Coordinates of C-alpha atoms in Angstrom, one line a residue:
Chain A
M1 CA -75.3 -55.9 -32.1
N2 CA -73.2 -56.0 -35.6
A3 CA -69.2 -54.8 -35.8
L4 CA -70.3 -51.2 -36.6
T5 CA -72.6 -50.5 -33.9
A6 CA -70.0 -52.6 -31.7
I7 CA -67.1 -50.0 -32.7
L8 CA -69.4 -46.9 -32.3
E9 CA -70.2 -48.0 -28.8
A10 CA -66.3 -48.7 -28.0
T11 CA -65.7 -45.4 -29.6
A12 CA -68.7 -43.6 -27.0
S13 CA -67.4 -45.4 -24.0
S14 CA -63.7 -44.4 -24.3
R15 CA -64.8 -40.6 -23.3
L16 CA -66.2 -39.8 -20.2
E17 CA -69.9 -38.6 -19.9
T18 CA -71.4 -36.2 -17.3
R19 CA -74.7 -35.8 -16.4
V20 CA -75.7 -33.3 -13.6
V21 CA -78.9 -34.1 -11.6
E22 CA -80.1 -31.5 -9.6
I23 CA -82.4 -31.7 -6.8
G24 CA -83.6 -29.2 -4.1
G25 CA -80.9 -26.7 -5.6
V26 CA -78.0 -29.0 -4.8
A27 CA -76.3 -30.3 -8.0
I28 CA -74.2 -33.5 -8.3
A29 CA -72.1 -34.5 -11.2
L30 CA -72.0 -37.9 -12.2
R31 CA -69.2 -38.9 -14.8
T32 CA -69.4 -42.0 -16.4
G33 CA -67.2 -44.0 -19.1
S34 CA -71.0 -45.9 -20.3
A35 CA -72.9 -43.6 -23.1
K36 CA -75.4 -46.3 -22.0
F37 CA -75.5 -45.5 -18.6
A38 CA -75.7 -41.6 -19.0
R39 CA -78.9 -42.1 -21.4
M40 CA -80.3 -44.4 -18.2
V41 CA -79.4 -41.1 -16.0
E42 CA -81.0 -39.0 -18.3
E43 CA -84.3 -40.9 -18.2
R44 CA -84.2 -41.6 -14.7
Y45 CA -83.8 -38.3 -13.7
A46 CA -86.0 -36.6 -16.4
G47 CA -86.5 -32.9 -15.8
F48 CA -83.8 -33.0 -13.2
V49 CA -80.7 -33.2 -15.5
T50 CA -79.6 -29.8 -15.6
S51 CA -76.2 -29.9 -18.0
C52 CA -74.3 -32.6 -19.6
N53 CA -70.6 -32.7 -20.3
V54 CA -69.5 -29.5 -17.8
P55 CA -66.3 -29.4 -16.6
D56 CA -65.5 -31.6 -13.4
D57 CA -64.9 -29.0 -11.0
S58 CA -67.9 -27.0 -12.3
N59 CA -70.1 -28.8 -9.4
E60 CA -69.4 -28.7 -5.8
I61 CA -70.5 -32.4 -5.6
G62 CA -69.2 -34.8 -8.0
F63 CA -68.9 -38.8 -8.7
E64 CA -67.2 -40.9 -10.9
I65 CA -69.2 -43.9 -11.4
E66 CA -67.3 -47.6 -12.2
L67 CA -69.7 -50.0 -13.7
L68 CA -69.4 -53.8 -12.6
D69 CA -70.7 -56.7 -14.6
S70 CA -74.4 -57.3 -13.5
A71 CA -73.6 -60.6 -12.0
Q72 CA -71.0 -59.0 -10.0
S73 CA -71.1 -57.8 -6.6
Y74 CA -68.8 -55.2 -5.3
D75 CA -68.3 -57.7 -2.4
E76 CA -65.5 -60.0 -3.2
D77 CA -66.7 -62.5 -0.7
G78 CA -69.7 -63.3 -3.0
G79 CA -73.0 -64.1 -1.4
D80 CA -76.3 -62.8 -2.5
P81 CA -76.5 -59.1 -2.3
E82 CA -80.3 -59.1 -2.6
L83 CA -80.8 -60.0 1.2
D84 CA -77.5 -60.7 2.8
D85 CA -76.2 -56.9 3.0
D86 CA -77.4 -54.2 4.6
L87 CA -76.8 -50.7 4.0
E88 CA -73.9 -49.2 6.0
V89 CA -72.8 -45.1 5.9
T90 CA -69.6 -44.2 7.7
C91 CA -67.7 -41.5 8.4
E92 CA -63.8 -41.5 8.8
R93 CA -62.2 -38.4 9.0
G94 CA -64.4 -36.5 6.4
L95 CA -64.7 -39.7 3.9
W96 CA -67.9 -41.2 3.5
R97 CA -68.3 -44.9 2.8
M98 CA -71.8 -45.8 1.7
C99 CA -71.9 -50.1 1.0
R100 CA -74.5 -52.3 0.5
G101 CA -74.7 -55.7 -1.5
D102 CA -75.4 -53.7 -4.8
F103 CA -72.6 -50.9 -4.6
S104 CA -70.1 -49.5 -2.9
A105 CA -69.1 -45.5 -2.8
E106 CA -66.9 -42.9 -1.3
W107 CA -67.2 -39.7 -0.7
D108 CA -65.4 -36.7 0.7
A109 CA -67.4 -34.2 1.9
L110 CA -64.6 -31.5 2.2
S111 CA -63.7 -31.4 -1.8
G112 CA -66.9 -32.8 -2.7
R113 CA -65.6 -35.5 -4.6
G114 CA -66.3 -39.1 -4.7
R115 CA -66.9 -42.6 -6.7
I116 CA -69.4 -44.9 -6.9
R117 CA -69.1 -48.7 -7.7
Q118 CA -72.3 -50.4 -9.1
A119 CA -73.9 -52.6 -11.6
M120 CA -76.0 -50.9 -14.5
N121 CA -79.0 -50.6 -12.9
P122 CA -80.8 -47.5 -11.7
Y123 CA -81.7 -48.1 -8.4
S124 CA -78.3 -48.3 -6.8
L125 CA -77.5 -44.8 -8.3
D126 CA -81.0 -43.5 -6.5
S127 CA -79.8 -45.0 -3.0
V128 CA -76.3 -43.0 -3.4
L129 CA -78.2 -39.7 -4.3
R130 CA -80.3 -40.4 -1.5
I131 CA -77.7 -41.0 0.8
V132 CA -75.7 -38.2 -0.2
H133 CA -78.6 -35.5 -0.4
S134 CA -79.5 -36.4 3.4
L135 CA -76.1 -35.7 4.3
V136 CA -75.9 -32.6 2.9
L137 CA -79.4 -31.7 4.3
A138 CA -78.6 -32.9 7.7
R139 CA -75.6 -30.5 8.5
R140 CA -78.6 -28.0 8.2
G141 CA -81.5 -29.3 9.6
E142 CA -83.2 -30.0 6.5
F143 CA -84.2 -33.6 5.5
L144 CA -85.6 -36.2 2.7
V145 CA -88.9 -37.4 4.2
H146 CA -91.1 -40.4 3.3
A147 CA -93.9 -38.6 1.8
A148 CA -95.8 -37.3 -0.9
S149 CA -96.0 -33.9 -1.9
A150 CA -97.7 -31.6 -4.1
I151 CA -98.1 -27.5 -4.4
R152 CA -101.7 -25.8 -4.9
N153 CA -102.5 -22.3 -5.0
G154 CA -99.1 -21.4 -4.2
R155 CA -98.1 -23.6 -1.1
A156 CA -96.9 -26.9 -0.9
F157 CA -98.3 -30.0 1.2
L158 CA -96.5 -33.1 2.4
F159 CA -98.1 -36.0 2.9
A160 CA -96.4 -38.8 5.3
G161 CA -98.1 -42.1 6.8
V162 CA -97.0 -45.8 6.9
S163 CA -97.0 -47.6 4.0
G164 CA -100.7 -48.3 2.9
A165 CA -101.6 -45.1 4.6
G166 CA -102.5 -43.4 1.0
K167 CA -99.5 -41.5 -0.1
T168 CA -100.0 -43.0 -3.5
T169 CA -103.8 -42.6 -3.2
I170 CA -103.5 -39.0 -2.2
S171 CA -101.3 -38.1 -5.4
R172 CA -103.6 -40.0 -7.8
L173 CA -106.6 -37.9 -6.3
A174 CA -104.8 -34.4 -7.0
P175 CA -106.9 -32.0 -9.0
A176 CA -105.4 -30.8 -12.3
D177 CA -104.2 -27.5 -10.9
A178 CA -102.0 -29.3 -8.3
T179 CA -98.2 -29.6 -9.2
L180 CA -97.2 -33.4 -7.8
L181 CA -93.4 -33.0 -6.2
T182 CA -93.3 -36.9 -5.8
D183 CA -95.5 -39.6 -4.5
E184 CA -92.4 -40.9 -2.6
I185 CA -89.5 -39.3 -1.6
S186 CA -90.2 -35.2 -0.4
Y187 CA -87.4 -32.6 -0.3
V188 CA -87.5 -30.4 2.8
R189 CA -85.4 -27.3 3.1
K190 CA -85.4 -24.0 5.2
S191 CA -86.1 -20.7 3.7
A192 CA -85.9 -17.1 4.6
T193 CA -89.4 -17.5 5.8
G194 CA -90.0 -21.1 6.9
Y195 CA -89.5 -23.8 4.5
D196 CA -89.7 -25.0 0.8
A197 CA -90.4 -28.6 -0.3
H198 CA -88.9 -29.0 -3.6
G199 CA -89.8 -31.9 -6.1
T200 CA -87.8 -35.0 -6.6
P201 CA -87.7 -37.6 -9.4
F202 CA -87.6 -40.3 -6.6
A203 CA -91.6 -41.8 -8.0
G204 CA -93.2 -44.4 -5.6
E205 CA -96.0 -46.4 -7.3
L206 CA -97.0 -43.8 -9.6
A207 CA -93.6 -44.7 -11.4
R208 CA -93.0 -41.0 -12.5
P209 CA -90.9 -38.3 -11.5
G210 CA -92.0 -35.3 -9.6
A211 CA -92.2 -31.8 -11.0
H212 CA -88.6 -29.8 -10.8
C213 CA -90.0 -26.9 -8.7
S214 CA -90.4 -25.9 -5.4
A215 CA -92.9 -23.6 -3.0
P216 CA -93.1 -22.6 0.4
L217 CA -94.5 -25.1 2.6
G218 CA -98.2 -24.9 4.0
A219 CA -98.4 -27.9 6.0
L220 CA -97.4 -31.8 6.7
Y221 CA -100.5 -34.1 6.8
L222 CA -100.2 -37.2 8.6
L223 CA -102.3 -39.7 6.7
R224 CA -104.9 -42.1 7.6
Q225 CA -107.6 -43.5 5.6
G226 CA -111.4 -43.4 7.0
A227 CA -114.9 -43.0 6.3
E228 CA -114.6 -39.3 5.9
N229 CA -112.4 -36.5 5.1
R230 CA -111.4 -34.7 8.3
I231 CA -108.0 -32.9 9.7
D232 CA -107.3 -32.9 13.3
E233 CA -104.8 -31.1 15.3
I234 CA -102.2 -33.7 17.0
D235 CA -100.1 -32.9 19.8
P236 CA -96.5 -31.8 19.1
A237 CA -94.8 -34.6 20.5
M238 CA -96.4 -36.8 18.6
A239 CA -96.2 -34.6 15.5
T240 CA -92.4 -35.0 16.3
Q241 CA -92.4 -38.7 16.6
A242 CA -94.2 -39.1 13.3
L243 CA -91.9 -37.0 11.5
L244 CA -88.7 -38.6 12.7
R245 CA -90.1 -42.2 12.0
N246 CA -90.4 -40.9 8.1
I247 CA -87.0 -39.0 7.8
L248 CA -84.7 -40.3 5.4
F249 CA -81.2 -40.7 7.3
F250 CA -78.8 -43.6 6.7
A251 CA -75.8 -42.7 8.8
R252 CA -74.2 -43.7 12.0
D253 CA -72.7 -40.4 12.9
A254 CA -74.0 -38.7 16.6
K255 CA -73.8 -35.2 15.7
L256 CA -75.4 -35.6 12.4
V257 CA -78.4 -37.6 13.9
Q258 CA -78.7 -34.9 16.6
S259 CA -78.9 -32.3 14.1
V260 CA -81.7 -34.5 12.1
F261 CA -83.3 -34.4 15.3
E262 CA -83.1 -30.4 16.2
G263 CA -84.3 -30.1 12.5
A264 CA -87.3 -32.1 13.1
C265 CA -88.1 -30.4 16.5
E266 CA -87.6 -27.2 14.9
F267 CA -89.9 -28.1 11.5
V268 CA -92.8 -29.0 14.0
Q269 CA -92.5 -25.7 15.9
R270 CA -92.9 -23.8 12.6
V271 CA -95.0 -25.8 10.3
P272 CA -98.3 -26.9 10.8
V273 CA -98.5 -30.6 11.4
R274 CA -102.3 -32.4 11.2
Q275 CA -103.5 -35.3 11.1
L276 CA -105.7 -35.8 7.9
T277 CA -108.6 -38.7 7.5
F278 CA -109.4 -39.2 4.1
R279 CA -111.6 -41.4 2.1
K280 CA -110.8 -42.3 -1.3
D281 CA -112.2 -39.6 -3.4
A282 CA -111.1 -36.3 -4.6
A283 CA -113.2 -34.0 -2.3
V284 CA -110.4 -34.3 0.3
W285 CA -108.6 -31.8 -1.7
E286 CA -111.2 -29.4 -0.8
L287 CA -110.0 -29.5 2.7
L288 CA -106.6 -28.5 1.7
G289 CA -104.9 -25.2 0.8
Chain B
M1 CA -88.5 -47.9 8.2
V2 CA -87.0 -50.5 5.8
M3 CA -85.3 -50.2 2.2
S4 CA -85.5 -52.9 -0.5
V5 CA -82.0 -53.5 -2.0
V6 CA -83.6 -54.7 -4.9
D7 CA -84.9 -51.5 -6.0
S8 CA -84.9 -49.0 -3.3
T9 CA -88.3 -48.7 -2.2
F10 CA -89.0 -47.4 1.2
F11 CA -91.5 -48.9 3.8
T12 CA -92.5 -47.0 6.9
L13 CA -93.9 -50.0 9.2
N14 CA -96.7 -49.5 11.6
E15 CA -96.3 -50.9 14.9
V16 CA -97.9 -54.4 14.0
A17 CA -95.7 -54.8 10.9
S18 CA -92.7 -53.4 13.0
A19 CA -93.6 -56.7 15.9
I20 CA -94.0 -59.1 12.5
W21 CA -90.1 -57.7 11.0
R22 CA -88.5 -58.2 14.4
A23 CA -89.7 -61.4 14.9
A24 CA -89.0 -62.7 11.4
D25 CA -85.9 -65.2 12.3
G26 CA -86.3 -67.3 9.4
V27 CA -87.5 -70.4 11.7
T28 CA -91.1 -69.1 13.2
P29 CA -93.9 -69.9 11.3
L30 CA -96.0 -66.7 10.6
H31 CA -98.8 -67.8 12.3
E32 CA -96.9 -68.3 15.2
I33 CA -95.3 -65.1 15.1
V34 CA -99.0 -63.7 14.6
A35 CA -100.4 -65.4 17.7
R36 CA -97.3 -64.8 19.9
D37 CA -96.5 -61.1 19.1
V38 CA -99.5 -59.5 17.2
C39 CA -102.8 -60.7 18.6
P40 CA -101.9 -60.4 22.7
E41 CA -100.2 -56.8 21.8
F42 CA -102.7 -55.2 19.5
E43 CA -106.1 -57.4 20.5
V44 CA -106.6 -58.2 17.1
P45 CA -108.8 -61.5 16.4
V46 CA -106.3 -64.1 14.6
E47 CA -107.7 -64.5 11.1
E48 CA -107.8 -60.7 10.8
A49 CA -104.4 -60.6 11.8
L50 CA -102.9 -63.4 9.9
T51 CA -104.5 -62.1 6.4
D52 CA -102.8 -58.9 6.8
A53 CA -99.4 -60.3 8.5
R54 CA -99.5 -62.7 4.9
E55 CA -100.3 -59.5 3.0
F56 CA -97.7 -57.6 4.5
V57 CA -94.9 -60.3 4.1
R58 CA -96.0 -60.9 0.3
E59 CA -95.4 -57.4 -0.1
L60 CA -92.1 -57.1 1.4
S61 CA -91.0 -60.1 -0.5
T62 CA -91.7 -58.9 -3.8
H63 CA -89.4 -56.1 -3.0
G64 CA -86.5 -58.7 -1.8
I65 CA -86.9 -57.2 1.4
L66 CA -88.0 -60.5 3.2
R67 CA -88.1 -64.1 1.9
I68 CA -91.0 -66.5 2.3
S69 CA -89.9 -70.1 2.8
D70 CA -92.1 -73.2 3.7
Q71 CA -89.1 -74.6 5.8
P72 CA -86.5 -72.8 8.3
I73 CA -83.6 -70.9 6.8
L74 CA -80.0 -71.3 7.9
P75 CA -79.0 -69.1 10.2
S76 CA -76.9 -67.2 8.2
A77 CA -79.3 -66.3 5.7
A78 CA -82.2 -65.9 8.1
A79 CA -82.6 -61.9 8.7
G80 CA -86.0 -60.9 7.7
V81 CA -87.3 -64.5 6.9
P82 CA -90.8 -66.1 8.6
G83 CA -91.8 -69.2 7.5
T84 CA -95.3 -69.3 5.6
S85 CA -97.5 -71.5 7.3

C-alpha cells in the first residue's frame, strides 16, 4: 500500500459506513468504521443489501461492528477460538449476549440496537445474523431451517435432511424454471394463508446466495437418496421430530424454545411433510409441484 | 446439529454420526468407538462402518469442528476429538 492509498483508506475509515441487510422482510443495519468491511458485507450478501448509509434509527434492528485484529480473539484469556469455545446465547433482562471464540455480541431486543466485536471475516457476521433472525422469528413461531429451498410454478418447496442426504444435489438438479432460495439455510415465515419461504444469502456447497424473493410454501420434503424417485407419506410425529432436528435455534431460553416447539407442531399440521427418495437425476423434479 | 466455528457451516447428524460425535473424547480411537458404539447398535459390518466413520470425521475436521490426532489429546482441549487409528 503506498502513502496515498493509506491516507485514502484512513480517511474512508474515519466515517461510519452503514449497510442494511434484509432477509425475510427483517432488515438489519450494520454500521462499521471500515470501508473494507462494508465492501465485504456488500459482496457476501449480494442481492440482500437493500440500502447504504441510511440514518441509524431508520431500521428496527441495528448493530455497530467493532473490528478486532484477525489474530485477536474477543476472549482475553486467549486460547484456540477454533475449537475451545462453544456458542453461547443467553438473555438477561432483555439483553441478549452471544459469544463464540471468534466473536461476541450484545443485542437489546427492546430497542433493537446492538454491538458486535469480531475479526474481519464474513463467518462471524453470518453467525450473528442467523442468531438474531432466529430470535426474531422464534417469538412468532417462525424459524430458520437447515434445508435447501426453491420456488417452482409459484410455490416454494423445502428440502431437509441429514448432512449428505442431498440438499446440494437436489439444488443442482433444479430445472431452469426453478428459483433457488438457498442450498443451506431456509427462512420460513407465516402468511395470511399458511407459510412463505424466503430466500437467504446463506450458501452451502453451491457457494452462491439464494434469490431475494419468497413464495407460498407448498411442502417440506425430507430427503433420502435411493434407487428410485418416490414420495411417501410420513407420520406427523416423525415429521415434527425431523423438522425440529433441522431448525436452527441457539438460545437457552425456555419461553422461546417452547415457542419454537409449538411453531414446529403448527407447521406440520398446516404444511404437507413428505419423505422424498430420489436418485441423482433431474427427473425427480417432475414429481414436485 | 453441529456448527463450525471456523466457517459457520452446519451439519445435521444422523444417529450413527451422533453416536460417534458423542463418543469423541480425545482419548478413544475411532476404531474403538465404531466397534463399541456403532456396530452393535446399528448392526453394520465393522469395515463398512469404519470407512464411513473415517469419511465423517475427515469432513468435520476440514471445517474445524473436530480434530484428528494419532495420540490422546489433553482433557482441556479434548471435546470432539477422536483418535485416528
